Every structure is written in C-alpha cells, then in structure tokens.
Amino acid sequence: MAFLTEARITELEEIARQLRVDSLKLIARRGAGHPGGALSAAEIMAVLYFHTLRLDPAEPAWEGRDRFILSKGHASALLYAALSRRGFFPPQELENWGEVECPHQGHPDRLKTPGVDMTSGLLGHGVAVGAGLALAARLKGATYRTYVLLGDGESQGGIVWEGAMTAAKYRLSNLTAILDANDVQLDGPVHAIMPLEPLADKWTAWGWRVVEVDGHSVRQVAEALALSGSVHDRPTLVLARTTKGRGVSFMENQAAWHGIAPNADELAQALEELGEVRHG
C-alpha cells in the first residue's frame, strides 16, 4: 500500500476543493444540475482521478486503462470537472454543457465525452455493468480494474443488488464499488424514505469485502482503494460516509439542494465558504 505523505494529502484536498468550486460554477452557469451529490463525492473523485486510476488523457480509449463508472450520473458536473482538470478536454468545452450540440450532456454519454466508460443517468445500473467489465477483463486476461461510484438513494433499486450478487458469484476481485452514503435523496432522508441500513452487513452478506471510511478523508479513501487491490477472492465495497452538499453551509444535508442550481447570490456565498475568494 503506497504511503500518502502530508504534502500529497494536502494536494488531494485542494483538488477536491477545486472540484467543488468547478461543479457549482458549472451548475450555476447552466441553471440546472445536482449540486448536493456532487459536493458529497468531491474527495472520492479527487482520489480516483488524481491518485488511483490508471489513465492516459491523451489516449482515452487505451485498452489498459482502469474503467470508471459514475452510476449516480446526475452528479455529472463533478465528473466533467475531474475529466477537464485531468486533461481529457479543455474547460472551454463545458461553457454550454448539457445543451444538445455539446458533447458533455446533462448525464454522461460514453459516445460523446472522452474518458466516460458508461452512459449513465438511469440509476442503479453501475454495479451490474461494472461486473460485466470486470468479468470481461478476467476473460481477456487483462489487468485493468473497474471502479463504480454509486449513491445510497439509487441503492434502493433492485438492480443494484442483482449486480452485487453477480459480482460475488464470479468473485470479481478486480471490481471496487464506492458507495457515497450521504443519507439524502431527492425527496428527503434516505433512512426515512426507504431505509438501507445496515449497509455494511448487507454488502458483506452478499459476498463483498466491505471497508467503511470517512468519505471526506482523502487518506481513508485512498487507503481503502489501495486495500481493494490486495483482495483476491471477492469484490470490494468502500462504504464512504459523506455529507450531502459538503462544504456549503446552506446546502449540507438539505434534500432541496439535490437537483436545483444556485442563483448568483447563493453561488457567491458558496464560493466564499469554499475559499474561492482566498484562492482567486
């Protein structure tokens, strides 16, 4: 397991901050999007795209790349921010994101955006598709790994558990799922609408190795993802406990901010709270 220096941790934390700022600016400019779930997963995406994933932005279709699926496709602003900062396309391409003529749609499209491995938006399919990619890698003798980021709200759908069951059956140790457990969905708290706990026990019962972490600790997320690479007899779930709308006081734990864009005043306050005034 690679040791993370304090300097590297600080770097990843700053990248997470930048991804939050980028995501909110994108959503505000478009006047539509899903800020809550983008903010909750910023550290996870920072670690994935700037520490863990084997990628080549100059060759997005490189066969040896790791695969990543954003199953919670409504958090596309965060994915586009990460892809742009990683060098897959210039940020100017996002000026009209979500519009028909733009390759970067409201939900990711693998046929249009370089670096996207699965078209998503219809919730719940990421784990099942990830299992297919992981099984394909085994059959081809390929060494790439597959990572899936899903939400707890979408985990109320049965297809998530069918995918989990399939991955466990084939002991797909080259598959890692990260569950962004922020306990808030479109209409309110996940635990009130359709309770999912005990999540760790359920995924363990399905045959997965479960590692529970603070999803806002880049060290814990990075170490959990590294640990998943040393598990050889089953898939791994990283159960990341997060806060919906993390970093913006009036968005945190508020279902109302699941899918609306901030106005100019709200954006200004959010950027100030995220330290954008200090950083420029």
PDB file of C-alpha atoms in Angstrom:
ATOM      1  CA  MET A   1       0.000   0.000   0.000  1.00  0.00           C
ATOM      2  CA  ALA A   2       1.513   3.329  -1.062  1.00  0.00           C
ATOM      3  CA  PHE A   3       2.180   5.734   1.787  1.00  0.00           C
ATOM      4  CA  LEU A   4       0.473   9.101   1.463  1.00  0.00           C
ATOM      5  CA  THR A   5       2.640  11.987   2.569  1.00  0.00           C
ATOM      6  CA  GLU A   6       1.108  15.008   4.255  1.00  0.00           C
ATOM      7  CA  ALA A   7       2.012  17.041   1.174  1.00  0.00           C
ATOM      8  CA  ARG A   8       0.140  14.607  -1.057  1.00  0.00           C
ATOM      9  CA  ILE A   9      -2.884  14.663   1.238  1.00  0.00           C
ATOM     10  CA  THR A  10      -2.915  18.459   1.126  1.00  0.00           C
ATOM     11  CA  GLU A  11      -2.679  18.361  -2.664  1.00  0.00           C
ATOM     12  CA  LEU A  12      -5.629  15.995  -2.978  1.00  0.00           C
ATOM     13  CA  GLU A  13      -7.674  18.060  -0.525  1.00  0.00           C
ATOM     14  CA  GLU A  14      -7.047  21.142  -2.655  1.00  0.00           C
ATOM     15  CA  ILE A  15      -8.098  19.250  -5.783  1.00  0.00           C
ATOM     16  CA  ALA A  16     -11.336  18.251  -4.012  1.00  0.00           C
ATOM     17  CA  ARG A  17     -11.937  21.909  -3.161  1.00  0.00           C
ATOM     18  CA  GLN A  18     -11.354  22.889  -6.785  1.00  0.00           C
ATOM     19  CA  LEU A  19     -13.759  20.203  -7.976  1.00  0.00           C
ATOM     20  CA  ARG A  20     -16.453  21.560  -5.672  1.00  0.00           C
ATOM     21  CA  VAL A  21     -15.913  25.087  -6.986  1.00  0.00           C
ATOM     22  CA  ASP A  22     -15.895  23.923 -10.611  1.00  0.00           C
ATOM     23  CA  SER A  23     -19.050  21.860 -10.125  1.00  0.00           C
ATOM     24  CA  LEU A  24     -21.019  24.716  -8.595  1.00  0.00           C
ATOM     25  CA  LYS A  25     -19.906  27.160 -11.267  1.00  0.00           C
ATOM     26  CA  LEU A  26     -20.952  24.726 -13.994  1.00  0.00           C
ATOM     27  CA  ILE A  27     -24.355  24.126 -12.420  1.00  0.00           C
ATOM     28  CA  ALA A  28     -24.982  27.829 -11.811  1.00  0.00           C
ATOM     29  CA  ARG A  29     -23.982  28.796 -15.345  1.00  0.00           C
ATOM     30  CA  ARG A  30     -26.281  26.186 -16.858  1.00  0.00           C
ATOM     31  CA  GLY A  31     -29.094  26.936 -14.417  1.00  0.00           C
ATOM     32  CA  ALA A  32     -29.598  23.225 -13.819  1.00  0.00           C
ATOM     33  CA  GLY A  33     -27.809  20.310 -12.221  1.00  0.00           C
ATOM     34  CA  HIS A  34     -27.354  18.405  -8.998  1.00  0.00           C
ATOM     35  CA  PRO A  35     -25.084  20.186  -6.525  1.00  0.00           C
ATOM     36  CA  GLY A  36     -25.746  18.132  -3.385  1.00  0.00           C
ATOM     37  CA  GLY A  37     -24.421  14.823  -4.652  1.00  0.00           C
ATOM     38  CA  ALA A  38     -21.545  16.464  -6.498  1.00  0.00           C
ATOM     39  CA  LEU A  39     -20.311  18.141  -3.328  1.00  0.00           C
ATOM     40  CA  SER A  40     -20.598  14.963  -1.264  1.00  0.00           C
ATOM     41  CA  ALA A  41     -18.312  12.987  -3.583  1.00  0.00           C
ATOM     42  CA  ALA A  42     -15.529  15.522  -4.243  1.00  0.00           C
ATOM     43  CA  GLU A  43     -12.843  13.785  -2.157  1.00  0.00           C
ATOM     44  CA  ILE A  44     -13.743  10.435  -3.694  1.00  0.00           C
ATOM     45  CA  MET A  45     -13.364  11.799  -7.221  1.00  0.00           C
ATOM     46  CA  ALA A  46     -10.167  13.650  -6.361  1.00  0.00           C
ATOM     47  CA  VAL A  47      -8.572  10.446  -5.092  1.00  0.00           C
ATOM     48  CA  LEU A  48      -9.833   8.385  -8.025  1.00  0.00           C
ATOM     49  CA  TYR A  49      -8.778  10.692 -10.851  1.00  0.00           C
ATOM     50  CA  PHE A  50      -5.615  12.161  -9.361  1.00  0.00           C
ATOM     51  CA  HIS A  51      -4.229   9.235  -7.381  1.00  0.00           C
ATOM     52  CA  THR A  52      -5.753   5.812  -8.026  1.00  0.00           C
ATOM     53  CA  LEU A  53      -6.982   5.331 -11.592  1.00  0.00           C
ATOM     54  CA  ARG A  54      -4.541   4.284 -14.330  1.00  0.00           C
ATOM     55  CA  LEU A  55      -5.495   6.634 -17.162  1.00  0.00           C
ATOM     56  CA  ASP A  56      -3.998   8.392 -20.162  1.00  0.00           C
ATOM     57  CA  PRO A  57      -5.907  11.575 -21.068  1.00  0.00           C
ATOM     58  CA  ALA A  58      -4.037  11.688 -24.382  1.00  0.00           C
ATOM     59  CA  GLU A  59      -5.408   8.223 -25.201  1.00  0.00           C
ATOM     60  CA  PRO A  60      -8.854   7.935 -23.567  1.00  0.00           C
ATOM     61  CA  ALA A  61      -9.560   4.567 -25.202  1.00  0.00           C
ATOM     62  CA  TRP A  62      -6.273   2.990 -24.060  1.00  0.00           C
ATOM     63  CA  GLU A  63      -7.117  -0.668 -23.554  1.00  0.00           C
ATOM     64  CA  GLY A  64      -5.035  -0.949 -20.395  1.00  0.00           C
ATOM     65  CA  ARG A  65      -6.796   1.881 -18.580  1.00  0.00           C
ATOM     66  CA  ASP A  66      -8.813   1.336 -15.449  1.00  0.00           C
ATOM     67  CA  ARG A  67     -12.551   1.676 -16.008  1.00  0.00           C
ATOM     68  CA  PHE A  68     -14.684   4.085 -14.035  1.00  0.00           C
ATOM     69  CA  ILE A  69     -18.482   4.219 -13.926  1.00  0.00           C
ATOM     70  CA  LEU A  70     -20.414   7.112 -12.418  1.00  0.00           C
ATOM     71  CA  SER A  71     -23.561   5.179 -11.621  1.00  0.00           C
ATOM     72  CA  LYS A  72     -25.078   8.282  -9.963  1.00  0.00           C
ATOM     73  CA  GLY A  73     -24.934  10.016 -13.321  1.00  0.00           C
ATOM     74  CA  HIS A  74     -26.805  13.105 -12.163  1.00  0.00           C
ATOM     75  CA  ALA A  75     -23.536  14.184 -10.473  1.00  0.00           C
ATOM     76  CA  SER A  76     -22.098  14.735 -13.950  1.00  0.00           C
ATOM     77  CA  ALA A  77     -20.815  18.241 -13.163  1.00  0.00           C
ATOM     78  CA  LEU A  78     -18.327  16.683 -10.756  1.00  0.00           C
ATOM     79  CA  LEU A  79     -17.226  14.112 -13.331  1.00  0.00           C
ATOM     80  CA  TYR A  80     -16.755  16.765 -16.019  1.00  0.00           C
ATOM     81  CA  ALA A  81     -14.784  18.917 -13.612  1.00  0.00           C
ATOM     82  CA  ALA A  82     -12.468  15.987 -12.855  1.00  0.00           C
ATOM     83  CA  LEU A  83     -12.068  14.984 -16.502  1.00  0.00           C
ATOM     84  CA  SER A  84     -11.324  18.551 -17.535  1.00  0.00           C
ATOM     85  CA  ARG A  85      -8.761  19.131 -14.788  1.00  0.00           C
ATOM     86  CA  ARG A  86      -7.184  15.740 -15.582  1.00  0.00           C
ATOM     87  CA  GLY A  87      -6.687  16.874 -19.182  1.00  0.00           C
ATOM     88  CA  PHE A  88      -9.275  14.882 -21.152  1.00  0.00           C
ATOM     89  CA  PHE A  89     -10.671  18.057 -22.734  1.00  0.00           C
ATOM     90  CA  PRO A  90     -10.271  21.816 -22.264  1.00  0.00           C
ATOM     91  CA  PRO A  91     -12.560  23.541 -19.760  1.00  0.00           C
ATOM     92  CA  GLN A  92     -13.888  25.815 -22.512  1.00  0.00           C
ATOM     93  CA  GLU A  93     -15.857  22.850 -23.847  1.00  0.00           C
ATOM     94  CA  LEU A  94     -18.031  22.999 -20.740  1.00  0.00           C
ATOM     95  CA  GLU A  95     -19.321  26.508 -21.367  1.00  0.00           C
ATOM     96  CA  ASN A  96     -22.522  25.115 -22.878  1.00  0.00           C
ATOM     97  CA  TRP A  97     -22.579  21.726 -21.176  1.00  0.00           C
ATOM     98  CA  GLY A  98     -25.937  19.996 -21.175  1.00  0.00           C
ATOM     99  CA  GLU A  99     -27.050  21.614 -24.425  1.00  0.00           C
ATOM    100  CA  VAL A 100     -27.894  19.461 -27.431  1.00  0.00           C
ATOM    101  CA  GLU A 101     -24.888  20.481 -29.523  1.00  0.00           C
ATOM    102  CA  CYS A 102     -22.414  19.996 -26.652  1.00  0.00           C
ATOM    103  CA  PRO A 103     -20.679  16.602 -26.282  1.00  0.00           C
ATOM    104  CA  HIS A 104     -20.949  16.897 -22.497  1.00  0.00           C
ATOM    105  CA  GLN A 105     -24.569  16.213 -21.726  1.00  0.00           C
ATOM    106  CA  GLY A 106     -26.565  16.594 -18.526  1.00  0.00           C
ATOM    107  CA  HIS A 107     -25.816  12.927 -17.875  1.00  0.00           C
ATOM    108  CA  PRO A 108     -22.551  11.337 -19.070  1.00  0.00           C
ATOM    109  CA  ASP A 109     -22.544   9.781 -22.541  1.00  0.00           C
ATOM    110  CA  ARG A 110     -19.690   7.414 -23.367  1.00  0.00           C
ATOM    111  CA  LEU A 111     -20.151   8.004 -27.099  1.00  0.00           C
ATOM    112  CA  LYS A 112     -19.658  11.757 -26.738  1.00  0.00           C
ATOM    113  CA  THR A 113     -17.336  12.568 -23.837  1.00  0.00           C
ATOM    114  CA  PRO A 114     -13.763  11.205 -23.798  1.00  0.00           C
ATOM    115  CA  GLY A 115     -12.991   9.403 -20.566  1.00  0.00           C
ATOM    116  CA  VAL A 116     -16.553   8.209 -19.931  1.00  0.00           C
ATOM    117  CA  ASP A 117     -16.846   4.410 -19.795  1.00  0.00           C
ATOM    118  CA  MET A 118     -20.608   4.069 -19.291  1.00  0.00           C
ATOM    119  CA  THR A 119     -23.558   6.220 -20.263  1.00  0.00           C
ATOM    120  CA  SER A 120     -25.454   6.795 -17.032  1.00  0.00           C
ATOM    121  CA  GLY A 121     -28.469   8.597 -15.715  1.00  0.00           C
ATOM    122  CA  LEU A 122     -30.935   5.750 -15.316  1.00  0.00           C
ATOM    123  CA  LEU A 123     -29.971   4.963 -11.739  1.00  0.00           C
ATOM    124  CA  GLY A 124     -28.820   1.616 -10.399  1.00  0.00           C
ATOM    125  CA  HIS A 125     -27.035   0.038 -13.357  1.00  0.00           C
ATOM    126  CA  GLY A 126     -23.430   0.858 -12.485  1.00  0.00           C
ATOM    127  CA  VAL A 127     -22.643  -2.192 -10.347  1.00  0.00           C
ATOM    128  CA  ALA A 128     -24.123  -4.619 -12.876  1.00  0.00           C
ATOM    129  CA  VAL A 129     -22.278  -3.024 -15.805  1.00  0.00           C
ATOM    130  CA  GLY A 130     -19.135  -2.852 -13.699  1.00  0.00           C
ATOM    131  CA  ALA A 131     -19.435  -6.570 -13.022  1.00  0.00           C
ATOM    132  CA  GLY A 132     -19.624  -7.152 -16.763  1.00  0.00           C
ATOM    133  CA  LEU A 133     -16.500  -5.067 -17.392  1.00  0.00           C
ATOM    134  CA  ALA A 134     -14.630  -6.835 -14.603  1.00  0.00           C
ATOM    135  CA  LEU A 135     -15.634 -10.270 -15.891  1.00  0.00           C
ATOM    136  CA  ALA A 136     -14.591  -9.260 -19.416  1.00  0.00           C
ATOM    137  CA  ALA A 137     -11.172  -8.246 -18.098  1.00  0.00           C
ATOM    138  CA  ARG A 138     -10.745 -11.643 -16.482  1.00  0.00           C
ATOM    139  CA  LEU A 139     -11.764 -13.494 -19.647  1.00  0.00           C
ATOM    140  CA  LYS A 140      -9.316 -11.427 -21.714  1.00  0.00           C
ATOM    141  CA  GLY A 141      -6.505 -11.793 -19.204  1.00  0.00           C
ATOM    142  CA  ALA A 142      -6.410  -8.002 -18.836  1.00  0.00           C
ATOM    143  CA  THR A 143      -5.066  -6.338 -15.694  1.00  0.00           C
ATOM    144  CA  TYR A 144      -7.249  -3.253 -15.578  1.00  0.00           C
ATOM    145  CA  ARG A 145      -9.552  -2.689 -12.610  1.00  0.00           C
ATOM    146  CA  THR A 146     -13.128  -1.383 -12.642  1.00  0.00           C
ATOM    147  CA  TYR A 147     -14.423   1.199 -10.173  1.00  0.00           C
ATOM    148  CA  VAL A 148     -18.070   2.186  -9.694  1.00  0.00           C
ATOM    149  CA  LEU A 149     -19.349   5.188  -7.749  1.00  0.00           C
ATOM    150  CA  LEU A 150     -22.983   4.854  -6.704  1.00  0.00           C
ATOM    151  CA  GLY A 151     -25.326   6.655  -4.345  1.00  0.00           C
ATOM    152  CA  ASP A 152     -27.342   5.382  -1.418  1.00  0.00           C
ATOM    153  CA  GLY A 153     -30.630   6.642  -2.862  1.00  0.00           C
ATOM    154  CA  GLU A 154     -30.134   4.603  -6.013  1.00  0.00           C
ATOM    155  CA  SER A 155     -29.277   1.594  -3.847  1.00  0.00           C
ATOM    156  CA  GLN A 156     -32.993   1.285  -3.122  1.00  0.00           C
ATOM    157  CA  GLY A 157     -33.294  -0.179  -6.624  1.00  0.00           C
ATOM    158  CA  GLY A 158     -33.179  -3.945  -7.031  1.00  0.00           C
ATOM    159  CA  ILE A 159     -30.796  -3.865  -9.996  1.00  0.00           C
ATOM    160  CA  VAL A 160     -28.016  -2.712  -7.642  1.00  0.00           C
ATOM    161  CA  TRP A 161     -28.338  -5.903  -5.639  1.00  0.00           C
ATOM    162  CA  GLU A 162     -28.571  -8.090  -8.744  1.00  0.00           C
ATOM    163  CA  GLY A 163     -25.262  -6.626  -9.842  1.00  0.00           C
ATOM    164  CA  ALA A 164     -23.783  -7.163  -6.387  1.00  0.00           C
ATOM    165  CA  MET A 165     -24.922 -10.779  -6.410  1.00  0.00           C
ATOM    166  CA  THR A 166     -23.416 -11.365  -9.855  1.00  0.00           C
ATOM    167  CA  ALA A 167     -20.075  -9.851  -8.870  1.00  0.00           C
ATOM    168  CA  ALA A 168     -19.939 -12.019  -5.756  1.00  0.00           C
ATOM    169  CA  LYS A 169     -20.830 -15.178  -7.694  1.00  0.00           C
ATOM    170  CA  TYR A 170     -17.862 -14.703 -10.019  1.00  0.00           C
ATOM    171  CA  ARG A 171     -15.583 -13.472  -7.216  1.00  0.00           C
ATOM    172  CA  LEU A 172     -14.675 -10.377  -9.184  1.00  0.00           C
ATOM    173  CA  SER A 173     -11.805  -9.112  -7.092  1.00  0.00           C
ATOM    174  CA  ASN A 174     -10.933  -6.635  -9.862  1.00  0.00           C
ATOM    175  CA  LEU A 175     -14.163  -4.727  -9.128  1.00  0.00           C
ATOM    176  CA  THR A 176     -14.425  -1.993  -6.500  1.00  0.00           C
ATOM    177  CA  ALA A 177     -17.637  -0.108  -5.757  1.00  0.00           C
ATOM    178  CA  ILE A 178     -17.654   3.119  -3.762  1.00  0.00           C
ATOM    179  CA  LEU A 179     -20.955   3.938  -2.083  1.00  0.00           C
ATOM    180  CA  ASP A 180     -21.478   7.659  -1.479  1.00  0.00           C
ATOM    181  CA  ALA A 181     -23.619   7.254   1.635  1.00  0.00           C
ATOM    182  CA  ASN A 182     -24.823  10.806   2.305  1.00  0.00           C
ATOM    183  CA  ASP A 183     -28.289   9.722   3.550  1.00  0.00           C
ATOM    184  CA  VAL A 184     -30.165  12.311   1.464  1.00  0.00           C
ATOM    185  CA  GLN A 185     -32.089  11.762  -1.752  1.00  0.00           C
ATOM    186  CA  LEU A 186     -34.460  13.813  -3.903  1.00  0.00           C
ATOM    187  CA  ASP A 187     -37.408  13.850  -1.500  1.00  0.00           C
ATOM    188  CA  GLY A 188     -35.719  13.660   1.900  1.00  0.00           C
ATOM    189  CA  PRO A 189     -33.590  11.453   4.149  1.00  0.00           C
ATOM    190  CA  VAL A 190     -32.793   8.021   2.766  1.00  0.00           C
ATOM    191  CA  HIS A 191     -33.376   6.465   6.187  1.00  0.00           C
ATOM    192  CA  ALA A 192     -36.934   7.860   6.238  1.00  0.00           C
ATOM    193  CA  ILE A 193     -37.943   7.146   2.641  1.00  0.00           C
ATOM    194  CA  MET A 194     -36.593   3.608   2.312  1.00  0.00           C
ATOM    195  CA  PRO A 195     -34.081   2.574   4.999  1.00  0.00           C
ATOM    196  CA  LEU A 196     -30.962   0.763   3.771  1.00  0.00           C
ATOM    197  CA  GLU A 197     -29.030   0.128   6.952  1.00  0.00           C
ATOM    198  CA  PRO A 198     -27.192  -1.918   7.987  1.00  0.00           C
ATOM    199  CA  LEU A 199     -25.393  -1.327   4.669  1.00  0.00           C
ATOM    200  CA  ALA A 200     -22.084  -2.870   5.704  1.00  0.00           C
ATOM    201  CA  ASP A 201     -23.796  -6.059   6.890  1.00  0.00           C
ATOM    202  CA  LYS A 202     -25.882  -6.312   3.729  1.00  0.00           C
ATOM    203  CA  TRP A 203     -22.949  -5.985   1.328  1.00  0.00           C
ATOM    204  CA  THR A 204     -20.933  -8.417   3.441  1.00  0.00           C
ATOM    205  CA  ALA A 205     -23.821 -10.893   3.305  1.00  0.00           C
ATOM    206  CA  TRP A 206     -23.844 -10.579  -0.495  1.00  0.00           C
ATOM    207  CA  GLY A 207     -20.230 -11.743  -0.522  1.00  0.00           C
ATOM    208  CA  TRP A 208     -18.300  -8.463  -0.738  1.00  0.00           C
ATOM    209  CA  ARG A 209     -15.342  -7.255   1.285  1.00  0.00           C
ATOM    210  CA  VAL A 210     -16.535  -4.042   2.965  1.00  0.00           C
ATOM    211  CA  VAL A 211     -14.294  -1.193   4.082  1.00  0.00           C
ATOM    212  CA  GLU A 212     -16.059   1.673   5.853  1.00  0.00           C
ATOM    213  CA  VAL A 213     -14.439   5.126   5.701  1.00  0.00           C
ATOM    214  CA  ASP A 214     -14.982   8.812   6.211  1.00  0.00           C
ATOM    215  CA  GLY A 215     -15.712   9.794   2.614  1.00  0.00           C
ATOM    216  CA  HIS A 216     -14.275  13.264   3.185  1.00  0.00           C
ATOM    217  CA  SER A 217     -10.892  11.961   4.328  1.00  0.00           C
ATOM    218  CA  VAL A 218      -8.681  11.630   1.260  1.00  0.00           C
ATOM    219  CA  ARG A 219      -6.293   9.470   3.273  1.00  0.00           C
ATOM    220  CA  GLN A 220      -9.004   6.996   4.258  1.00  0.00           C
ATOM    221  CA  VAL A 221     -10.473   6.885   0.749  1.00  0.00           C
ATOM    222  CA  ALA A 222      -7.068   6.378  -0.878  1.00  0.00           C
ATOM    223  CA  GLU A 223      -6.047   3.674   1.587  1.00  0.00           C
ATOM    224  CA  ALA A 224      -9.346   1.839   1.143  1.00  0.00           C
ATOM    225  CA  LEU A 225      -8.996   1.871  -2.647  1.00  0.00           C
ATOM    226  CA  ALA A 226      -5.421   0.627  -2.352  1.00  0.00           C
ATOM    227  CA  LEU A 227      -6.553  -2.121   0.004  1.00  0.00           C
ATOM    228  CA  SER A 228      -9.159  -3.282  -2.517  1.00  0.00           C
ATOM    229  CA  GLY A 229      -6.316  -4.143  -4.881  1.00  0.00           C
ATOM    230  CA  SER A 230      -4.950  -6.649  -2.374  1.00  0.00           C
ATOM    231  CA  VAL A 231      -8.247  -8.549  -2.057  1.00  0.00           C
ATOM    232  CA  HIS A 232      -8.138 -11.564  -4.380  1.00  0.00           C
ATOM    233  CA  ASP A 233     -11.230 -13.616  -3.615  1.00  0.00           C
ATOM    234  CA  ARG A 234     -14.161 -11.184  -3.816  1.00  0.00           C
ATOM    235  CA  PRO A 235     -15.222  -7.695  -4.926  1.00  0.00           C
ATOM    236  CA  THR A 236     -14.771  -4.781  -2.542  1.00  0.00           C
ATOM    237  CA  LEU A 237     -17.210  -2.112  -1.416  1.00  0.00           C
ATOM    238  CA  VAL A 238     -15.835   1.106   0.009  1.00  0.00           C
ATOM    239  CA  LEU A 239     -18.668   2.406   2.185  1.00  0.00           C
ATOM    240  CA  ALA A 240     -17.972   6.142   2.248  1.00  0.00           C
ATOM    241  CA  ARG A 241     -19.916   8.077   4.872  1.00  0.00           C
ATOM    242  CA  THR A 242     -20.409  11.568   3.464  1.00  0.00           C
ATOM    243  CA  THR A 243     -22.428  14.752   3.858  1.00  0.00           C
ATOM    244  CA  LYS A 244     -24.776  15.886   1.113  1.00  0.00           C
ATOM    245  CA  GLY A 245     -23.777  19.376  -0.035  1.00  0.00           C
ATOM    246  CA  ARG A 246     -20.462  19.185   1.837  1.00  0.00           C
ATOM    247  CA  GLY A 247     -18.644  22.479   2.214  1.00  0.00           C
ATOM    248  CA  VAL A 248     -21.588  24.826   1.697  1.00  0.00           C
ATOM    249  CA  SER A 249     -23.483  25.520   4.918  1.00  0.00           C
ATOM    250  CA  PHE A 250     -26.934  26.094   3.440  1.00  0.00           C
ATOM    251  CA  MET A 251     -26.700  23.031   1.181  1.00  0.00           C
ATOM    252  CA  GLU A 252     -25.475  20.485   3.720  1.00  0.00           C
ATOM    253  CA  ASN A 253     -27.985  17.698   4.467  1.00  0.00           C
ATOM    254  CA  GLN A 254     -30.727  19.548   2.562  1.00  0.00           C
ATOM    255  CA  ALA A 255     -32.782  17.498   0.111  1.00  0.00           C
ATOM    256  CA  ALA A 256     -33.870  20.727  -1.598  1.00  0.00           C
ATOM    257  CA  TRP A 257     -30.337  21.031  -2.998  1.00  0.00           C
ATOM    258  CA  HIS A 258     -30.408  17.612  -4.608  1.00  0.00           C
ATOM    259  CA  GLY A 259     -31.302  18.978  -8.012  1.00  0.00           C
ATOM    260  CA  ILE A 260     -31.518  22.773  -8.212  1.00  0.00           C
ATOM    261  CA  ALA A 261     -28.983  25.379  -9.280  1.00  0.00           C
ATOM    262  CA  PRO A 262     -27.844  28.227  -7.019  1.00  0.00           C
ATOM    263  CA  ASN A 263     -28.669  31.776  -8.053  1.00  0.00           C
ATOM    264  CA  ALA A 264     -25.970  34.458  -8.249  1.00  0.00           C
ATOM    265  CA  ASP A 265     -26.130  35.399  -4.565  1.00  0.00           C
ATOM    266  CA  GLU A 266     -26.173  31.781  -3.421  1.00  0.00           C
ATOM    267  CA  LEU A 267     -23.243  30.952  -5.691  1.00  0.00           C
ATOM    268  CA  ALA A 268     -21.254  33.875  -4.321  1.00  0.00           C
ATOM    269  CA  GLN A 269     -21.850  32.716  -0.745  1.00  0.00           C
ATOM    270  CA  ALA A 270     -20.999  29.113  -1.634  1.00  0.00           C
ATOM    271  CA  LEU A 271     -17.748  30.099  -3.332  1.00  0.00           C
ATOM    272  CA  GLU A 272     -16.776  32.230  -0.354  1.00  0.00           C
ATOM    273  CA  GLU A 273     -17.399  29.329   2.018  1.00  0.00           C
ATOM    274  CA  LEU A 274     -15.308  27.086  -0.238  1.00  0.00           C
ATOM    275  CA  GLY A 275     -12.413  29.517  -0.020  1.00  0.00           C
ATOM    276  CA  GLU A 276     -12.547  30.671  -3.599  1.00  0.00           C
ATOM    277  CA  VAL A 277     -12.149  34.316  -2.570  1.00  0.00           C
ATOM    278  CA  ARG A 278      -8.826  33.451  -0.927  1.00  0.00           C
ATOM    279  CA  HIS A 279      -7.629  31.321  -3.809  1.00  0.00           C
ATOM    280  CA  GLY A 280      -8.915  33.556  -6.628  1.00  0.00           C
TER     281      GLY A 280
END
